[in-house]
Short mmCIF file of C-alpha atoms in Angstrom, two decimals:
data_model
loop_
_atom_site.label_atom_id
_atom_site.label_comp_id
_atom_site.label_asym_id
_atom_site.label_seq_id
_atom_site.Cartn_x
_atom_site.Cartn_y
_atom_site.Cartn_z
CA MET A 138 -89.83 27.11 44.34
CA LEU A 139 -89.91 27.28 40.51
CA ASP A 140 -92.29 30.24 40.60
CA GLU A 141 -90.04 32.09 43.03
CA LEU A 142 -87.11 31.53 40.64
CA LYS A 143 -89.12 32.79 37.69
CA VAL A 144 -90.01 35.98 39.61
CA LYS A 145 -86.35 36.54 40.54
CA LEU A 146 -85.26 36.05 36.91
CA LYS A 147 -87.99 38.46 35.74
CA LYS A 148 -86.71 41.19 38.06
CA MET A 149 -83.16 40.65 36.80
CA GLU A 150 -84.24 40.94 33.18
CA ILE A 151 -82.20 43.33 31.12
CA LYS A 152 -84.29 45.66 29.04
CA MET A 153 -82.86 46.20 25.58
CA PRO A 154 -83.39 49.64 24.04
CA VAL A 155 -85.33 49.56 20.78
CA LEU A 156 -84.73 52.16 18.09
CA MET A 157 -87.75 52.69 15.89
CA VAL A 158 -87.15 54.23 12.44
CA ARG A 159 -89.97 55.06 10.08
CA GLY A 160 -89.67 56.74 6.71
CA ASP A 161 -89.51 56.45 2.99
CA VAL A 162 -86.89 55.25 0.53
CA GLU A 163 -86.53 56.04 -3.15
CA ASP A 164 -86.47 52.34 -4.23
CA PHE A 165 -87.07 49.41 -1.90
CA ASP A 166 -84.86 46.92 -3.77
CA ARG A 167 -81.85 49.28 -3.70
CA TRP A 168 -82.46 50.10 -0.06
CA ARG A 169 -82.74 46.40 0.87
CA GLU A 170 -79.40 45.54 -0.86
CA VAL A 171 -77.49 48.33 0.91
CA PHE A 172 -79.28 47.56 4.23
CA ASP A 173 -78.25 43.92 4.08
CA GLU A 174 -74.67 44.82 3.18
CA ASN A 175 -74.52 46.99 6.31
CA ALA A 176 -75.55 44.22 8.72
CA GLY A 177 -72.03 43.54 9.93
CA ALA A 178 -71.42 47.17 10.78
CA ARG A 179 -74.67 47.29 12.85
CA THR A 180 -73.73 44.05 14.71
CA ALA A 181 -70.20 45.32 15.43
CA HIS A 182 -71.67 48.41 17.05
CA GLY A 183 -74.11 46.52 19.30
CA CYS A 184 -77.25 45.90 17.26
CA GLN A 185 -78.77 42.64 18.46
CA ARG A 186 -81.80 42.15 16.25
CA VAL A 187 -83.66 43.90 13.41
CA ARG A 188 -87.34 43.65 12.52
CA ARG A 189 -88.32 45.19 9.18
CA PHE A 190 -91.81 46.08 7.94
CA ARG A 191 -93.08 47.85 4.90
CA SER A 192 -96.44 49.40 4.13
CA THR A 193 -98.95 47.27 2.25
CA GLU A 194 -100.00 50.40 0.37
CA ASN A 195 -96.52 51.85 -0.37
CA PRO A 196 -93.61 49.40 -0.51
CA ASN A 197 -91.14 52.31 -0.15
CA HIS A 198 -92.53 53.28 3.26
CA LEU A 199 -90.67 51.35 5.99
CA LEU A 200 -90.85 50.73 9.67
CA ILE A 201 -87.73 49.18 11.21
CA LEU A 202 -87.15 48.20 14.85
CA PHE A 203 -83.51 47.76 15.96
CA ASP A 204 -82.75 46.05 19.32
CA TRP A 205 -79.46 47.42 20.71
CA ASP A 206 -77.24 46.40 23.59
CA THR A 207 -77.26 50.05 24.89
CA GLU A 208 -78.88 53.25 23.86
CA GLU A 209 -75.44 54.89 23.85
CA ASN A 210 -74.18 52.44 21.21
CA ALA A 211 -77.29 52.99 19.09
CA LYS A 212 -76.89 56.83 19.28
CA ALA A 213 -73.17 56.63 18.47
CA PHE A 214 -73.82 54.42 15.43
CA SER A 215 -76.75 56.63 14.33
CA ALA A 216 -74.50 59.66 14.44
CA SER A 217 -71.56 58.04 12.57
CA PRO A 218 -70.32 59.39 9.21
CA GLN A 219 -70.36 55.75 7.96
CA LEU A 220 -74.09 55.52 8.50
CA ALA A 221 -74.69 58.89 6.79
CA ARG A 222 -72.86 57.60 3.69
CA THR A 223 -74.78 54.27 3.79
CA GLN A 224 -78.10 56.11 4.06
CA ALA A 225 -77.26 58.31 1.06
CA LYS A 226 -76.26 55.23 -0.96
CA ALA A 227 -79.50 53.45 0.08
CA GLY A 228 -81.71 56.29 -1.09
CA ILE A 229 -83.30 57.14 2.26
CA LEU A 230 -85.50 60.17 1.85
CA PRO A 231 -85.51 63.16 4.25
CA GLY A 232 -88.19 63.31 7.01
CA ARG A 233 -87.71 60.00 8.68
CA GLU A 234 -88.96 59.58 12.19
CA THR A 235 -86.82 58.01 14.94
CA ALA A 236 -87.53 57.28 18.60
CA PHE A 237 -86.27 55.01 21.37
CA PHE A 238 -88.53 52.64 23.22
CA GLU A 239 -88.15 49.94 25.87
CA GLU A 240 -90.26 46.91 26.49
CA PHE A 241 -92.40 46.76 29.64
#
């Protein structure tokens, strides 16, 4: 009975879109400060969780995974003028890579 319930719950599982961002920043400490200040705006637009990584060889090279409630909300936030201003303030360098993923 319990196994059947687990199978049913697994089938009902909602898959959260994950936005992967990889790129370089001018200065990690400045970026981190601005990134942390922007947490409320991300949450208000549907960001559920953030996982941040930086290269062991270059501390200004970052990989960030954002879990969003919907891909549409993530895309809308990513295209917002507010985010563009925040990225400029944070010193994000051109050439960053972005892609959407889902867990399987």
